[in-house]
Amino acid sequence: MPGNRRAARVAVIGCLFAILTSMNVPTVAQAASQKEPVLRHSLLPAQVVLNQVPGNVPYVDGADNAKWPDIVSQSAVVMDMDTGTVVYGKNPLALHYPASITKIMTALLALKLGHLNDVLTASQNAVNQPPDKLYLEVGEQEELRPLLTAMLLDSANDVAVEIAEHYGGSVAHFAQMMNAEAKALGAQHTHFVNPSGLPNPDHTTTAYDMAVITRAAMQEPEFRTIVDTKYDNWQGRAWHARLVNLNRMLFTYPGAIGVKTGFTSVAHETLVVAARRGATTFLAVLMDCPTDAQIRADATALLNYAFAHYETQRVLPAHHVVGTVVGADGADPVATALPVLATVSLGAPMRVASKVGYAAPQAVTAADTRVGALHLVSSSGNAIGEVPLVVEKPYTPVPRPMVWPRNAAIAACVVVILTVLLYWRRKVVRRRRARAALVAKAQPWRAGWELAKRDGPR
C-alpha cells in the first residue's frame, strides 16, 4: 500500500508539472517574440557619409543654429534626407506628443510586413475610434493600398487600428512592434502605445527620432507616392468622399513631396514635410506649435534657409571601378561597395582624394566579396573615411603552376649526388682493402703485429 501511494503521488506531481510547463511555454515564446526586431533589415540606405559630426544628433560639420530663422515651434529638425545629416536642430531630443505623425511608423510597418493587395477586415474596436476616420462598418473589407492612402491623406484613426490588429494581432502588440522597429532604426527616445497618435501620456517621441523614422519610410516607393498625393476618392460602405491631403505644404511650398501632419489638444500642431530641389532633399520635422498657419510658416522658413545654404554632394557612386584583379577568366573589376555622400555648404563641395588598397583573393569567392578599401583623404591630408572595395563578379584565382616537375628535378639531383658519393665511398674502401692485402702479402709479420695491436694486451 505505501508503495502504491508513493507511486500515485509521483504520478500526480508529474502530471501537474507537465500541465504547468505546457501553460508556460506559449507565454515565454510570446514574450521572446515581442522583443525581436520587427524587420530583419534596415530601410535606411547603406552608404559612407562625410562631413558629419558623430553624436546623438549627427550635425553637419560647422553647423551654427544661431544663424537660422527664429521659429515658434518648440522642437524642430532639418535633415538632409539623402545623408541623414542634420543641418538644424531646436531641442531635437526633447520629448513631445507626436499626434498623427505617428501614422508614418504605422504605414512603414504595414508596407514591410504586408502586401498592397492584402485584404483587411474592420473590427468593432477599429470602428469605435474617434474622428478623423473613414466611418468603416464592422466586417467591412478593403485592400491595404486604399486604406493606407486614406490613413496618410485623411489621417483615419479607424484604419490605423485596423492595420495594427491585422499585422500585430492587437493594438498593444503592434505598438511593441513599432517600438522595436524605432529602436532598430536608431530612434532611441521614442515610445508608442497606439498606431494613431491619439493622446496618451506614454506616447512620446522627439523631432530627431521622427526624422529618422520618416527618412526610413521615404525609402519605400509606395509610401513616397501616397504622401505626395493631393487627392483621392474613398468609396466605403457607409461613407463616400473625395479626400484632400491634410498636408497643405504640398499645395503651398515649391518642391514639397510629402509627408504628414498631426494635431491633438495636448500635442498641438505637429508636421513632417519633405521638399526636393535639384539633387537635394530636405526633411523638416516640427513639433508643439500653436496653430497650423504658424507651423507651416516655421517649416517654410527653415526649408528656405536650408536650400539657400546647403546641398548634397555625391562624392563617389557605388560600383565605381578603381582597378582590377587578374583571375582565371581575365581581369575582374574591383569597385566601391557603397556610395559616398556629404552634406556641404552650397557652392563649396568637399575636395576628397583617395588611396587604393586591395589584393586578389587567394580562393574562389562570390561577387561583392570584400578585397580591400578605398581610403578617403581630405585636402589637408587627413583621413576622413574609407569605402569597402569588392570584386564585382564571382572570382576564381589563376591556377598556380604545377610544382611536381621542379620537385622531381630537385629529387633527381639529390639522387645523383648521393649515388656519386656512395660510389666514391665504395671505391675508397676497395682501394684501402687492396692496399692492405698487398702489405700483408709482402710483409707477413706486419699482419700479425697489426692484429696484436688491434686486440690489445692479454
Short mmCIF file of C-alpha atoms in Angstrom, two decimals:
data_model
loop_
_atom_site.label_atom_id
_atom_site.label_comp_id
_atom_site.label_asym_id
_atom_site.label_seq_id
_atom_site.Cartn_x
_atom_site.Cartn_y
_atom_site.Cartn_z
CA MET A 1 0.00 0.00 0.00
CA PRO A 2 2.72 2.57 0.88
CA GLY A 3 4.43 1.83 -2.41
CA ASN A 4 1.20 2.38 -4.32
CA ARG A 5 0.60 5.73 -2.54
CA ARG A 6 4.12 6.91 -3.33
CA ALA A 7 3.67 5.96 -6.98
CA ALA A 8 0.35 7.80 -7.09
CA ARG A 9 1.91 10.98 -5.62
CA VAL A 10 4.74 10.85 -8.15
CA ALA A 11 2.25 10.44 -10.98
CA VAL A 12 0.14 13.39 -9.79
CA ILE A 13 3.20 15.64 -9.42
CA GLY A 14 4.39 14.64 -12.88
CA CYS A 15 1.01 15.49 -14.40
CA LEU A 16 0.92 18.88 -12.68
CA PHE A 17 4.45 19.68 -13.87
CA ALA A 18 3.51 18.75 -17.43
CA ILE A 19 0.39 20.94 -17.31
CA LEU A 20 2.25 23.93 -15.85
CA THR A 21 5.04 23.56 -18.38
CA SER A 22 2.60 23.42 -21.26
CA MET A 23 0.86 26.54 -19.92
CA ASN A 24 4.11 28.49 -19.59
CA VAL A 25 5.66 27.68 -22.95
CA PRO A 26 3.38 29.89 -25.10
CA THR A 27 3.82 32.81 -22.69
CA VAL A 28 7.60 32.55 -22.83
CA ALA A 29 7.55 32.18 -26.61
CA GLN A 30 5.29 35.19 -27.00
CA ALA A 31 7.44 37.33 -24.71
CA ALA A 32 10.54 36.36 -26.66
CA SER A 33 8.87 37.16 -29.98
CA GLN A 34 7.85 40.59 -28.75
CA LYS A 35 11.46 41.50 -28.05
CA GLU A 36 12.68 40.59 -31.53
CA PRO A 37 13.15 43.43 -34.07
CA VAL A 38 10.28 43.65 -36.50
CA LEU A 39 12.41 43.99 -39.61
CA ARG A 40 15.35 41.82 -40.49
CA HIS A 41 16.99 44.60 -42.48
CA SER A 42 17.02 48.35 -42.13
CA LEU A 43 15.31 50.59 -44.64
CA LEU A 44 17.98 53.22 -44.09
CA PRO A 45 20.43 53.16 -47.03
CA ALA A 46 23.92 51.72 -46.60
CA GLN A 47 26.44 54.42 -47.50
CA VAL A 48 29.53 56.32 -46.39
CA VAL A 49 28.70 59.85 -45.19
CA LEU A 50 31.37 62.55 -44.89
CA ASN A 51 31.33 65.98 -43.24
CA GLN A 52 29.16 64.71 -40.39
CA VAL A 53 29.96 65.17 -36.71
CA PRO A 54 29.17 61.92 -34.83
CA GLY A 55 26.90 62.13 -31.80
CA ASN A 56 23.35 61.63 -30.61
CA VAL A 57 22.35 64.05 -33.36
CA PRO A 58 24.64 63.83 -36.43
CA TYR A 59 25.07 67.51 -37.26
CA VAL A 60 26.82 68.79 -40.35
CA ASP A 61 30.37 69.91 -39.59
CA GLY A 62 30.33 73.62 -38.74
CA ALA A 63 26.60 73.84 -38.03
CA ASP A 64 25.51 77.11 -36.41
CA ASN A 65 21.86 77.21 -35.32
CA ALA A 66 22.18 80.87 -34.32
CA LYS A 67 22.15 81.92 -37.98
CA TRP A 68 18.84 80.23 -38.71
CA PRO A 69 15.43 81.94 -38.57
CA ASP A 70 13.62 82.11 -35.24
CA ILE A 71 10.62 79.78 -35.05
CA VAL A 72 7.64 79.39 -32.73
CA SER A 73 7.59 75.58 -32.75
CA GLN A 74 9.09 74.20 -29.56
CA SER A 75 11.14 71.48 -31.28
CA ALA A 76 12.42 71.09 -34.82
CA VAL A 77 14.97 69.29 -37.01
CA VAL A 78 16.02 69.82 -40.62
CA MET A 79 17.77 66.79 -42.11
CA ASP A 80 19.37 66.08 -45.47
CA MET A 81 17.21 63.11 -46.37
CA ASP A 82 19.88 61.52 -48.57
CA THR A 83 22.69 61.58 -45.99
CA GLY A 84 20.85 61.66 -42.66
CA THR A 85 22.93 64.70 -41.69
CA VAL A 86 21.15 67.32 -39.56
CA VAL A 87 21.71 70.90 -40.64
CA TYR A 88 19.46 72.48 -37.98
CA GLY A 89 18.08 71.45 -34.63
CA LYS A 90 15.98 73.13 -31.96
CA ASN A 91 15.54 70.88 -28.91
CA PRO A 92 15.91 67.88 -31.24
CA LEU A 93 15.83 65.30 -28.43
CA ALA A 94 13.08 66.86 -26.30
CA LEU A 95 10.11 64.56 -25.72
CA HIS A 96 6.80 65.64 -27.28
CA TYR A 97 3.47 64.11 -28.19
CA PRO A 98 3.54 63.31 -31.91
CA ALA A 99 -0.20 63.16 -32.63
CA SER A 100 -0.95 61.74 -36.10
CA ILE A 101 2.59 61.84 -37.46
CA THR A 102 2.65 58.52 -35.56
CA LYS A 103 0.91 57.06 -38.61
CA ILE A 104 4.18 57.34 -40.54
CA MET A 105 5.50 54.42 -38.50
CA THR A 106 2.19 52.57 -38.81
CA ALA A 107 2.38 52.82 -42.60
CA LEU A 108 6.06 51.85 -42.63
CA LEU A 109 5.34 48.60 -40.78
CA ALA A 110 2.29 47.81 -42.90
CA LEU A 111 4.37 48.12 -46.07
CA LYS A 112 7.18 45.99 -44.67
CA LEU A 113 5.00 43.28 -43.15
CA GLY A 114 2.28 43.06 -45.77
CA HIS A 115 1.38 43.50 -49.42
CA LEU A 116 -0.68 46.21 -51.06
CA ASN A 117 -3.35 43.72 -52.11
CA ASP A 118 -3.79 42.27 -48.59
CA VAL A 119 -7.47 42.33 -47.57
CA LEU A 120 -8.14 43.79 -44.11
CA THR A 121 -11.36 43.50 -42.10
CA ALA A 122 -12.63 46.25 -39.80
CA SER A 123 -13.24 45.21 -36.20
CA GLN A 124 -15.57 46.74 -33.63
CA ASN A 125 -12.53 48.32 -31.97
CA ALA A 126 -11.47 49.96 -35.22
CA VAL A 127 -14.98 51.21 -35.96
CA ASN A 128 -15.22 52.77 -32.48
CA GLN A 129 -12.23 55.07 -32.99
CA PRO A 130 -12.89 58.83 -32.88
CA PRO A 131 -12.60 61.02 -35.99
CA ASP A 132 -10.78 61.63 -38.19
CA LYS A 133 -11.87 58.31 -39.69
CA LEU A 134 -13.44 56.63 -42.73
CA TYR A 135 -16.60 55.56 -40.86
CA LEU A 136 -15.92 51.89 -41.56
CA GLU A 137 -18.53 49.29 -40.62
CA VAL A 138 -17.79 46.13 -38.65
CA GLY A 139 -16.76 43.39 -41.07
CA GLU A 140 -16.11 45.83 -43.93
CA GLN A 141 -13.21 44.59 -46.06
CA GLU A 142 -10.77 46.58 -48.16
CA GLU A 143 -7.28 46.17 -49.60
CA LEU A 144 -4.27 47.71 -47.90
CA ARG A 145 -3.44 50.17 -50.69
CA PRO A 146 -6.60 52.33 -50.46
CA LEU A 147 -6.58 52.04 -46.67
CA LEU A 148 -3.01 53.36 -46.46
CA THR A 149 -3.88 56.20 -48.81
CA ALA A 150 -6.85 57.19 -46.68
CA MET A 151 -4.83 56.96 -43.46
CA LEU A 152 -1.97 59.12 -44.73
CA LEU A 153 -4.10 61.70 -46.56
CA ASP A 154 -7.10 61.96 -44.24
CA SER A 155 -5.42 60.69 -41.02
CA ALA A 156 -8.05 57.98 -40.49
CA ASN A 157 -7.82 56.57 -36.95
CA ASP A 158 -10.05 53.58 -37.67
CA VAL A 159 -7.68 52.49 -40.44
CA ALA A 160 -4.67 52.78 -38.13
CA VAL A 161 -6.29 50.39 -35.63
CA GLU A 162 -7.41 48.05 -38.42
CA ILE A 163 -3.80 47.84 -39.66
CA ALA A 164 -2.47 47.28 -36.14
CA GLU A 165 -4.88 44.43 -35.44
CA HIS A 166 -4.26 42.80 -38.81
CA TYR A 167 -0.46 42.80 -38.68
CA GLY A 168 0.11 42.78 -34.91
CA GLY A 169 -2.79 40.73 -33.61
CA SER A 170 -3.70 43.54 -31.25
CA VAL A 171 -3.05 47.24 -30.79
CA ALA A 172 -0.81 46.57 -27.79
CA HIS A 173 1.38 44.07 -29.64
CA PHE A 174 1.58 46.26 -32.74
CA ALA A 175 2.77 49.12 -30.53
CA GLN A 176 5.54 46.86 -29.26
CA MET A 177 6.46 46.15 -32.87
CA MET A 178 6.53 49.88 -33.59
CA ASN A 179 8.88 50.45 -30.67
CA ALA A 180 11.16 47.59 -31.72
CA GLU A 181 11.44 49.00 -35.23
CA ALA A 182 12.05 52.51 -33.93
CA LYS A 183 14.97 51.25 -31.84
CA ALA A 184 16.33 49.25 -34.77
CA LEU A 185 16.32 52.41 -36.91
CA GLY A 186 18.12 54.43 -34.23
CA ALA A 187 15.12 56.31 -32.83
CA GLN A 188 16.22 55.73 -29.25
CA HIS A 189 13.88 58.17 -27.47
CA THR A 190 10.56 57.00 -28.93
CA HIS A 191 7.78 55.11 -27.18
CA PHE A 192 4.50 54.40 -28.95
CA VAL A 193 1.40 52.92 -27.31
CA ASN A 194 -1.02 53.11 -30.25
CA PRO A 195 -0.87 53.28 -34.07
CA SER A 196 -2.83 56.51 -34.47
CA GLY A 197 -1.24 59.07 -32.17
CA LEU A 198 -4.33 59.66 -30.04
CA PRO A 199 -3.37 61.22 -26.68
CA ASN A 200 -1.61 59.06 -24.11
CA PRO A 201 0.92 60.26 -21.52
CA ASP A 202 3.32 57.46 -22.50
CA HIS A 203 3.08 58.07 -26.25
CA THR A 204 6.07 60.33 -26.93
CA THR A 205 8.89 60.88 -29.40
CA THR A 206 11.37 63.55 -30.49
CA ALA A 207 11.85 65.66 -33.59
CA TYR A 208 15.08 63.86 -34.42
CA ASP A 209 13.54 60.41 -33.95
CA MET A 210 10.64 61.30 -36.24
CA ALA A 211 13.12 62.49 -38.86
CA VAL A 212 14.90 59.12 -38.67
CA ILE A 213 11.62 57.18 -38.91
CA THR A 214 10.34 59.28 -41.79
CA ARG A 215 13.63 59.01 -43.68
CA ALA A 216 13.28 55.23 -43.47
CA ALA A 217 9.65 55.31 -44.60
CA MET A 218 10.54 57.51 -47.56
CA GLN A 219 12.76 54.71 -48.89
CA GLU A 220 9.55 52.81 -49.68
CA PRO A 221 8.39 53.86 -53.18
CA GLU A 222 4.71 53.29 -52.40
CA PHE A 223 4.93 55.40 -49.26
CA ARG A 224 6.53 58.25 -51.22
CA THR A 225 3.82 58.02 -53.86
CA ILE A 226 0.99 58.14 -51.30
CA VAL A 227 2.31 61.06 -49.22
CA ASP A 228 2.84 63.04 -52.44
CA THR A 229 -0.79 62.50 -53.46
CA LYS A 230 -3.05 65.55 -53.12
CA TYR A 231 -6.47 63.97 -53.76
CA ASP A 232 -8.06 60.53 -53.63
CA ASN A 233 -11.57 59.09 -53.76
CA TRP A 234 -12.87 56.85 -50.98
CA GLN A 235 -15.77 54.53 -51.70
CA GLY A 236 -16.77 52.77 -48.48
CA ARG A 237 -19.97 51.10 -47.42
CA ALA A 238 -21.26 53.93 -45.29
CA TRP A 239 -19.18 56.88 -46.48
CA HIS A 240 -18.05 58.18 -49.84
CA ALA A 241 -15.76 61.19 -50.09
CA ARG A 242 -13.11 62.96 -52.10
CA LEU A 243 -10.14 63.01 -49.76
CA VAL A 244 -7.86 66.06 -49.73
CA ASN A 245 -4.37 65.67 -48.27
CA LEU A 246 -4.26 67.47 -44.91
CA ASN A 247 -0.63 68.43 -45.54
CA ARG A 248 -1.18 71.87 -47.04
CA MET A 249 2.57 72.27 -47.65
CA LEU A 250 2.01 70.10 -50.74
CA PHE A 251 -0.10 72.91 -52.16
CA THR A 252 1.92 75.90 -50.95
CA TYR A 253 5.64 75.03 -50.86
CA PRO A 254 7.59 74.64 -54.13
CA GLY A 255 9.17 71.21 -54.36
CA ALA A 256 7.20 69.66 -51.48
CA ILE A 257 6.88 65.87 -51.80
CA GLY A 258 5.08 64.93 -48.51
CA VAL A 259 4.70 63.79 -45.74
CA LYS A 260 2.20 64.10 -42.76
CA THR A 261 0.50 66.45 -40.31
CA GLY A 262 -0.83 65.89 -36.81
CA PHE A 263 -2.88 67.61 -34.14
CA THR A 264 -4.31 66.86 -30.71
CA SER A 265 -5.18 69.16 -27.85
CA VAL A 266 -2.08 68.03 -25.91
CA ALA A 267 0.38 67.68 -28.80
CA HIS A 268 -0.78 70.88 -30.54
CA GLU A 269 0.29 71.09 -34.19
CA THR A 270 2.94 68.69 -35.48
CA LEU A 271 4.30 68.49 -39.00
CA VAL A 272 6.72 66.44 -41.09
CA VAL A 273 7.42 67.83 -44.56
CA ALA A 274 9.91 66.89 -47.25
CA ALA A 275 10.90 69.00 -50.24
CA ARG A 276 13.23 68.42 -53.16
CA ARG A 277 15.08 70.94 -55.32
CA GLY A 278 17.58 69.77 -57.87
CA ALA A 279 19.60 66.89 -56.40
CA THR A 280 18.94 67.83 -52.75
CA THR A 281 16.05 66.76 -50.50
CA PHE A 282 15.47 68.21 -47.05
CA LEU A 283 13.19 66.76 -44.39
CA ALA A 284 11.77 69.07 -41.70
CA VAL A 285 10.08 67.90 -38.50
CA LEU A 286 8.33 70.44 -36.28
CA MET A 287 6.51 69.73 -33.01
CA ASP A 288 4.37 71.56 -30.47
CA CYS A 289 3.24 74.65 -32.35
CA PRO A 290 0.07 76.60 -31.50
CA THR A 291 -1.52 76.88 -34.94
CA ASP A 292 -1.45 75.29 -38.38
CA ALA A 293 -0.57 78.59 -40.01
CA GLN A 294 2.39 79.15 -37.68
CA ILE A 295 3.84 75.67 -38.08
CA ARG A 296 3.67 75.98 -41.84
CA ALA A 297 5.38 79.37 -41.63
CA ASP A 298 8.11 77.83 -39.47
CA ALA A 299 8.60 74.96 -41.90
CA THR A 300 8.75 77.33 -44.86
CA ALA A 301 11.40 79.50 -43.21
CA LEU A 302 13.55 76.50 -42.22
CA LEU A 303 13.38 74.82 -45.61
CA ASN A 304 14.13 78.09 -47.41
CA TYR A 305 17.24 78.61 -45.30
CA ALA A 306 18.37 75.01 -45.79
CA PHE A 307 18.08 75.19 -49.58
CA ALA A 308 19.82 78.58 -49.62
CA HIS A 309 22.86 77.35 -47.68
CA TYR A 310 23.31 73.56 -48.09
CA GLU A 311 23.32 70.89 -50.75
CA THR A 312 24.00 67.18 -51.14
CA GLN A 313 27.35 66.27 -52.67
CA ARG A 314 27.68 62.85 -54.25
CA VAL A 315 31.39 62.21 -53.86
CA LEU A 316 31.51 58.71 -55.33
CA PRO A 317 28.82 56.36 -56.58
CA ALA A 318 28.52 52.73 -55.62
CA HIS A 319 30.15 50.32 -58.11
CA HIS A 320 32.81 52.87 -59.03
CA VAL A 321 35.63 50.80 -60.56
CA VAL A 322 39.05 51.56 -59.08
CA GLY A 323 41.11 48.70 -60.54
CA THR A 324 41.17 45.03 -61.45
CA VAL A 325 42.43 41.70 -60.19
CA VAL A 326 43.61 39.05 -62.63
CA GLY A 327 41.65 35.83 -62.33
CA ALA A 328 41.12 32.66 -64.30
CA ASP A 329 38.60 34.48 -66.50
CA GLY A 330 40.79 37.52 -67.11
CA ALA A 331 40.77 40.94 -65.43
CA ASP A 332 37.91 41.23 -62.91
CA PRO A 333 36.87 44.75 -61.85
CA VAL A 334 37.29 45.93 -58.26
CA ALA A 335 34.75 48.59 -57.28
CA THR A 336 33.36 50.57 -54.35
CA ALA A 337 30.70 48.67 -52.40
CA LEU A 338 28.88 51.80 -51.15
CA PRO A 339 28.21 55.32 -52.38
CA VAL A 340 29.97 58.24 -50.70
CA LEU A 341 27.90 61.35 -49.93
CA ALA A 342 28.24 64.54 -47.94
CA THR A 343 26.08 67.48 -46.94
CA VAL A 344 28.09 70.61 -47.70
CA SER A 345 27.70 74.36 -47.84
CA LEU A 346 26.10 75.48 -51.08
CA GLY A 347 28.75 76.00 -53.75
CA ALA A 348 31.59 74.70 -51.57
CA PRO A 349 31.95 70.96 -52.28
CA MET A 350 34.49 68.88 -50.39
CA ARG A 351 37.79 68.07 -52.09
CA VAL A 352 38.45 64.41 -51.49
CA ALA A 353 41.48 62.37 -52.54
CA SER A 354 41.73 58.61 -52.26
CA LYS A 355 44.29 55.87 -51.76
CA VAL A 356 43.52 52.42 -53.11
CA GLY A 357 44.47 49.28 -51.24
CA TYR A 358 43.36 45.77 -52.24
CA ALA A 359 44.67 42.32 -53.07
CA ALA A 360 43.41 39.46 -55.22
CA PRO A 361 41.61 36.74 -53.24
CA GLN A 362 43.55 33.51 -52.73
CA ALA A 363 40.48 31.32 -53.20
CA VAL A 364 37.26 31.21 -55.20
CA THR A 365 34.95 33.99 -53.96
CA ALA A 366 31.43 35.19 -54.70
CA ALA A 367 30.59 38.55 -56.23
CA ASP A 368 30.66 41.50 -53.80
CA THR A 369 33.33 39.89 -51.62
CA ARG A 370 35.49 42.50 -49.90
CA VAL A 371 39.09 42.60 -51.13
CA GLY A 372 40.30 45.90 -49.69
CA ALA A 373 39.40 49.51 -49.02
CA LEU A 374 39.47 52.91 -50.66
CA HIS A 375 40.92 55.30 -48.08
CA LEU A 376 39.49 58.82 -48.34
CA VAL A 377 41.70 61.79 -47.55
CA SER A 378 40.81 65.47 -47.15
CA SER A 379 42.57 68.28 -48.99
CA SER A 380 44.71 68.79 -45.88
CA GLY A 381 45.83 65.15 -45.92
CA ASN A 382 43.70 63.92 -43.02
CA ALA A 383 41.95 60.55 -43.19
CA ILE A 384 38.18 61.16 -43.34
CA GLY A 385 36.78 57.71 -44.09
CA GLU A 386 37.07 54.57 -46.10
CA VAL A 387 34.93 52.64 -48.56
CA PRO A 388 34.94 48.83 -48.83
CA LEU A 389 36.20 47.54 -52.18
CA VAL A 390 34.69 44.38 -53.64
CA VAL A 391 35.03 42.17 -56.68
CA GLU A 392 32.02 42.78 -58.85
CA LYS A 393 31.88 39.25 -60.29
CA PRO A 394 32.50 35.77 -58.93
CA TYR A 395 36.26 35.38 -58.82
CA THR A 396 38.44 32.36 -59.49
CA PRO A 397 42.20 32.69 -58.94
CA VAL A 398 44.64 31.92 -61.74
CA PRO A 399 45.70 28.27 -61.30
CA ARG A 400 49.18 28.05 -59.84
CA PRO A 401 51.83 26.28 -61.99
CA MET A 402 52.28 22.63 -61.06
CA VAL A 403 55.22 22.21 -58.71
CA TRP A 404 55.94 18.49 -59.21
CA PRO A 405 58.37 18.92 -62.20
CA ARG A 406 60.53 21.24 -60.15
CA ASN A 407 60.41 18.92 -57.16
CA ALA A 408 61.21 15.96 -59.40
CA ALA A 409 64.28 17.74 -60.77
CA ILE A 410 65.48 18.52 -57.26
CA ALA A 411 64.94 14.90 -56.22
CA ALA A 412 66.85 13.67 -59.26
CA CYS A 413 69.79 15.92 -58.41
CA VAL A 414 69.81 14.63 -54.84
CA VAL A 415 69.76 11.01 -56.08
CA VAL A 416 72.66 11.69 -58.47
CA ILE A 417 74.73 13.35 -55.73
CA LEU A 418 74.04 10.51 -53.28
CA THR A 419 74.89 7.95 -55.95
CA VAL A 420 78.20 9.68 -56.70
CA LEU A 421 79.06 9.92 -53.00
CA LEU A 422 78.22 6.24 -52.44
CA TYR A 423 80.26 5.19 -55.47
CA TRP A 424 83.19 7.31 -54.30
CA ARG A 425 83.00 5.82 -50.79
CA ARG A 426 82.90 2.26 -52.09
CA LYS A 427 85.85 2.97 -54.35
CA VAL A 428 87.86 4.34 -51.43
CA VAL A 429 87.05 1.28 -49.30
CA ARG A 430 88.08 -1.07 -52.10
CA ARG A 431 91.39 0.78 -52.53
CA ARG A 432 92.13 0.53 -48.82
CA ARG A 433 91.38 -3.16 -48.76
CA ALA A 434 93.56 -3.81 -51.81
CA ARG A 435 96.46 -1.90 -50.27
CA ALA A 436 96.09 -3.81 -47.01
CA ALA A 437 96.17 -7.13 -48.92
CA LEU A 438 99.35 -6.14 -50.74
CA VAL A 439 101.01 -5.17 -47.50
CA ALA A 440 100.05 -8.45 -45.84
CA LYS A 441 101.46 -10.42 -48.74
CA ALA A 442 104.75 -8.56 -48.87
CA GLN A 443 105.31 -8.36 -45.07
CA PRO A 444 103.60 -11.28 -43.25
CA TRP A 445 104.91 -10.20 -39.87
CA ARG A 446 103.08 -6.90 -40.23
CA ALA A 447 99.75 -8.63 -40.33
CA GLY A 448 100.35 -10.31 -37.00
CA TRP A 449 101.60 -7.06 -35.49
CA GLU A 450 98.52 -5.22 -36.71
CA LEU A 451 96.31 -7.94 -35.30
CA ALA A 452 98.03 -7.79 -31.90
CA LYS A 453 97.81 -4.04 -31.87
CA ARG A 454 94.12 -4.17 -32.59
CA ASP A 455 93.38 -6.82 -29.97
CA GLY A 456 95.50 -5.14 -27.25
CA PRO A 457 97.32 -6.80 -24.38
CA ARG A 458 96.01 -10.04 -22.98
#
